[in-house]
Short mmCIF file of C-alpha atoms in Angstrom, two decimals:
data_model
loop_
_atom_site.label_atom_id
_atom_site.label_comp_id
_atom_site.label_asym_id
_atom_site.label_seq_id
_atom_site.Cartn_x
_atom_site.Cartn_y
_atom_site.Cartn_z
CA UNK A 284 -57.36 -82.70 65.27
CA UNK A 285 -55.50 -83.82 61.90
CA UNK A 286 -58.58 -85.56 60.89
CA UNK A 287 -61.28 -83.53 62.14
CA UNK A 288 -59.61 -80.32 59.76
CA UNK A 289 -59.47 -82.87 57.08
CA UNK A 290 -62.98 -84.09 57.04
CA UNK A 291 -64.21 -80.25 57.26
CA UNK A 292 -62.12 -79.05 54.57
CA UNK A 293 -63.78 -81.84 52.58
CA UNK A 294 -67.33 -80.62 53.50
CA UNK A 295 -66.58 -77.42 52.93
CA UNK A 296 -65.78 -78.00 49.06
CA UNK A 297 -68.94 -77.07 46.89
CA UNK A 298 -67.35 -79.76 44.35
CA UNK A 299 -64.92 -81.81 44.52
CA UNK A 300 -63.02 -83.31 41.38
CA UNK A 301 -60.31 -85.37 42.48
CA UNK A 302 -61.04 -89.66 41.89
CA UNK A 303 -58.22 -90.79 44.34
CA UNK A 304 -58.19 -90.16 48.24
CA UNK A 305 -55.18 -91.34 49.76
CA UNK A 306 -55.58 -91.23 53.73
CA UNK A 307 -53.32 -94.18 53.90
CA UNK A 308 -50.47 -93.65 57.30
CA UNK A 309 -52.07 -90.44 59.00
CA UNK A 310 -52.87 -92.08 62.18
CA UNK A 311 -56.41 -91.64 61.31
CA UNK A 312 -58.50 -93.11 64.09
CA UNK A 313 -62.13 -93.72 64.57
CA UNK A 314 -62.71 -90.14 65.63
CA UNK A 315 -61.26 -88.98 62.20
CA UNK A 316 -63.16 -91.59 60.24
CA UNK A 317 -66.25 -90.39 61.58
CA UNK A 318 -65.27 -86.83 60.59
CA UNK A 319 -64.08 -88.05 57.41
CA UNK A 320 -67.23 -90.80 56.38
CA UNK A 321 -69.66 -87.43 55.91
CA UNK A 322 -67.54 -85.85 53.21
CA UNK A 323 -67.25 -89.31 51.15
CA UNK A 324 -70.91 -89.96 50.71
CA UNK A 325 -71.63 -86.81 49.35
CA UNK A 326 -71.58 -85.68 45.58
CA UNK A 327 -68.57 -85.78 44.22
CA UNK A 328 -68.94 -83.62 40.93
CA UNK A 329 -68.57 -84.92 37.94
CA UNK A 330 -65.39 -87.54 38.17
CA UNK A 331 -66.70 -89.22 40.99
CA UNK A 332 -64.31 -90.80 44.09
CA UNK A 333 -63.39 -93.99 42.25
CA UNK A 334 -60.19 -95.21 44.80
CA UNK A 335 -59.81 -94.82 48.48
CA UNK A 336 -57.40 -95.36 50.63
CA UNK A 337 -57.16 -96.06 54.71
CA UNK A 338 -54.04 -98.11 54.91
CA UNK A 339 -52.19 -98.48 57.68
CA UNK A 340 -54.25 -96.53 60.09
CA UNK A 341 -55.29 -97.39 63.62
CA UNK A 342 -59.62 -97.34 62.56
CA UNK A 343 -60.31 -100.18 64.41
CA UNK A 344 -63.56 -101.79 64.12
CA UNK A 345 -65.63 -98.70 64.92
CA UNK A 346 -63.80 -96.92 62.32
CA UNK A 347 -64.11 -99.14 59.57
CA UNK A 348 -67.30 -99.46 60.62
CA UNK A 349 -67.95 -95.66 59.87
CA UNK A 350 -66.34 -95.53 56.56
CA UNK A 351 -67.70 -98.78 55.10
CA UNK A 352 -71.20 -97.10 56.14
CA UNK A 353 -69.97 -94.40 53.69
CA UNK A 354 -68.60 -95.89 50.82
CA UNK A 355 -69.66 -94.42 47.54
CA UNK A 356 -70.75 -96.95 45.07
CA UNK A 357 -68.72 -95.64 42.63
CA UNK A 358 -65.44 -97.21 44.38
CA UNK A 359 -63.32 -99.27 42.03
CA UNK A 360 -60.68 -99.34 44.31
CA UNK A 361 -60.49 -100.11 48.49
CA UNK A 362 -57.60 -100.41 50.44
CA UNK A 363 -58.43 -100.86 54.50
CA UNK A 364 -55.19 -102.70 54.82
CA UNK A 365 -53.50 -102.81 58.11
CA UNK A 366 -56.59 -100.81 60.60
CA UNK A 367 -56.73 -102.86 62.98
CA UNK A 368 -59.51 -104.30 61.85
CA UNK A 369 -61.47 -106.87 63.56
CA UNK A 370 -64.76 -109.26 62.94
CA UNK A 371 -66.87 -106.21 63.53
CA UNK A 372 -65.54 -104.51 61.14
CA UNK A 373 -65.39 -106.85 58.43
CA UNK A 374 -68.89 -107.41 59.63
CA UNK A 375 -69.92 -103.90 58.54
CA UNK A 376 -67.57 -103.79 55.73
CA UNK A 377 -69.56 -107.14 53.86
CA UNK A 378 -72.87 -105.51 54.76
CA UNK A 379 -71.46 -102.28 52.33
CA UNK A 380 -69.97 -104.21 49.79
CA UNK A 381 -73.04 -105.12 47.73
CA UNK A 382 -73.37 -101.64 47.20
CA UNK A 383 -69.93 -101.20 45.59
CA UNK A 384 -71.14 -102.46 41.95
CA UNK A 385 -67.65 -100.80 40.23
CA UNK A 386 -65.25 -102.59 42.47
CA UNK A 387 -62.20 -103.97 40.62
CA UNK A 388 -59.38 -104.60 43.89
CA UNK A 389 -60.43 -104.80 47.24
CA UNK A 390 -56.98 -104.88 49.73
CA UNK A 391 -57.90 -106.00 53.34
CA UNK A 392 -54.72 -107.73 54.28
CA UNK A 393 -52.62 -107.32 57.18
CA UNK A 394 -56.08 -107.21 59.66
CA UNK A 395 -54.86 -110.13 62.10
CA UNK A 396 -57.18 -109.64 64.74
CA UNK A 397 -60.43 -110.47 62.47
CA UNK A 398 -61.21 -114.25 62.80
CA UNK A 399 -63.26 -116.74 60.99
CA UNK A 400 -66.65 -114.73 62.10
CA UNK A 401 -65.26 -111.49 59.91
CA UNK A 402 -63.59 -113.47 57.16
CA UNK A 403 -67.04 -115.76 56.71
CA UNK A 404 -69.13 -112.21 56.42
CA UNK A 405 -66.75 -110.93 54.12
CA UNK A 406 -66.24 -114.08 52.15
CA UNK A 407 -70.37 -114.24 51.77
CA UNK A 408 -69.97 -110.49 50.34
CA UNK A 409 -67.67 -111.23 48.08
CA UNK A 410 -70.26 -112.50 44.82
CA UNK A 411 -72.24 -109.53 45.22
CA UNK A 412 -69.12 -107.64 43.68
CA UNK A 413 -69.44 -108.19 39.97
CA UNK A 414 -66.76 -106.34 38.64
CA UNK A 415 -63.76 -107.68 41.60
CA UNK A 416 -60.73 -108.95 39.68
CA UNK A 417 -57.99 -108.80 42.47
CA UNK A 418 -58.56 -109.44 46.29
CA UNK A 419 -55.77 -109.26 48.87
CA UNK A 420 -56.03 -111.06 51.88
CA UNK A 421 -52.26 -111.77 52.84
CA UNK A 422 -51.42 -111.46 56.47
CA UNK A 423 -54.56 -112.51 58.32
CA UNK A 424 -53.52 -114.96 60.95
CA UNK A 425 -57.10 -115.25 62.35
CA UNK A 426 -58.67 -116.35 58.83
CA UNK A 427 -58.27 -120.11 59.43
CA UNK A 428 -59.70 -122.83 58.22
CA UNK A 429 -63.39 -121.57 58.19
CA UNK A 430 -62.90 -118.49 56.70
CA UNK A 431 -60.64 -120.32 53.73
CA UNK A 432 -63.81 -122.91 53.31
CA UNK A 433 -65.91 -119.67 52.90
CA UNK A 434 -63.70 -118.12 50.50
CA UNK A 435 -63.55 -121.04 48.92
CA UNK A 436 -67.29 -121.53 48.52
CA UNK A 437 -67.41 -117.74 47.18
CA UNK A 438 -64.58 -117.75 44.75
CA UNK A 439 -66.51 -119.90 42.13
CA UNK A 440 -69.08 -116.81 42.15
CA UNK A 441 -66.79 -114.43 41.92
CA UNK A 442 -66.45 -115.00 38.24
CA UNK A 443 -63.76 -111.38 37.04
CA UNK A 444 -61.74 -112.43 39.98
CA UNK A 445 -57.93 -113.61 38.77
CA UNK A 446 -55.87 -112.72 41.43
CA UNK A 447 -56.18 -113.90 45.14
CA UNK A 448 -53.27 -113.38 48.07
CA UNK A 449 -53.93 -115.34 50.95
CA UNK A 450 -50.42 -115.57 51.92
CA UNK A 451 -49.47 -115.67 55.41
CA UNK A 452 -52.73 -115.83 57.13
CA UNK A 453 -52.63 -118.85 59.56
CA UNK A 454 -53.48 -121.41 57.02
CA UNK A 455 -53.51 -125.13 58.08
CA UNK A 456 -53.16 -127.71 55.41
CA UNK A 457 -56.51 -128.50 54.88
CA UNK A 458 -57.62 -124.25 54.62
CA UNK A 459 -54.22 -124.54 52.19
CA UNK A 460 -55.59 -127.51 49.69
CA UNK A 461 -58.87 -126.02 50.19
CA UNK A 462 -57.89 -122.71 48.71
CA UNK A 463 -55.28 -124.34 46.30
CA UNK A 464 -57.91 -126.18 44.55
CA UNK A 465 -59.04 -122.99 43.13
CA UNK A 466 -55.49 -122.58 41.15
CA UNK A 467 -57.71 -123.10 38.02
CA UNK A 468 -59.79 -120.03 38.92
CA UNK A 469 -57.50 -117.76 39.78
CA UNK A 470 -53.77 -116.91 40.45
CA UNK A 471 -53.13 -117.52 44.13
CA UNK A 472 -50.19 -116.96 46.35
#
């Protein structure tokens, strides 16, 4: 109910004027993303939403799904840390990320149950994203050695990017010296 009085007080405003959205640790689910995704694709007045945040929410796949189908372009910063997210929803979060031209830190750590399938979308994504300087990634236990190769293939086009956290996400030695190779590139933990 939270959410669905949040995402119509949003529609409601004739302009809104605030850059940040921090929706981080409501127990937002995919019913309140979906009553949430309207309100962010909409004019923003002059400012513009630049950050977003959906932290530590239960979304799920559907409900990342929903908000990365509503992402406004002018996003410099993402944080879908900790939803719950899956390879569906990483799925439909790479398919939005071309779109998100301004993006300077993208935070999708903590997202365990995504495997290689998710991590390889998003990892292909990743070079359309001209302006990305820091990408965190820690926590992903399902990433494995596949999804490091991607990343690993994408990082060299990824040419603003200088900080990368891959920490703790099921990395076997080859997905480590894969990824370490790219100490040169950027700074990676």
């Amino acid at each position: 109910a939270g959410a669905a009085v949040l995402g119509a007080a949003l529609q409601a405003m004739p302009r809104i004027r605030f850059t940040k959205l921090l929706l981080g640790h409501n127990d937002l689910t995919v019913a309140g993303a979906a009553s949430v995704a309207p309100a962010l694709r909409r004019p923003w007045g002059d400012r513009r939403l630049k950050r977003l945040w959906v932290n530590s929410n239960p979304l799920g796949d559907a409900g990342v799904a929903a908000l990365a189908k509503a992402l406004p372009p002018t996003l410099d910063w993402l944080d879908v840390e900790g939803t719950g997210c899956g390879d569906d929803g990483l799925v439909a979060l790479a398919a939005a990320l071309p779109a998100l031209t301004h993006l300077v830190t993208l935070r999708c750590g903590y997202n365990p149950d995504a495997g290689a399938r998710g991590w390889v979308a998003l990892a292909g994504a990743l070079p359309s994203l001209p302006a990305l300087e820091t990408l965190f990634l820690q926590e992903n236990a399902g990433m494995g050695s596949e999804g490091a190769a991607a990343l690993a293939l994408a990082i060299p086009n990824c040419s603003r990017l200088t900080f990368l956290d891959v920490r703790s996400s099921g990395l076997d030695e080859q997905a480590k010296s894969t990824l370490g190779a790219l100490e040169r590139l950027v700074e990676y933990h």
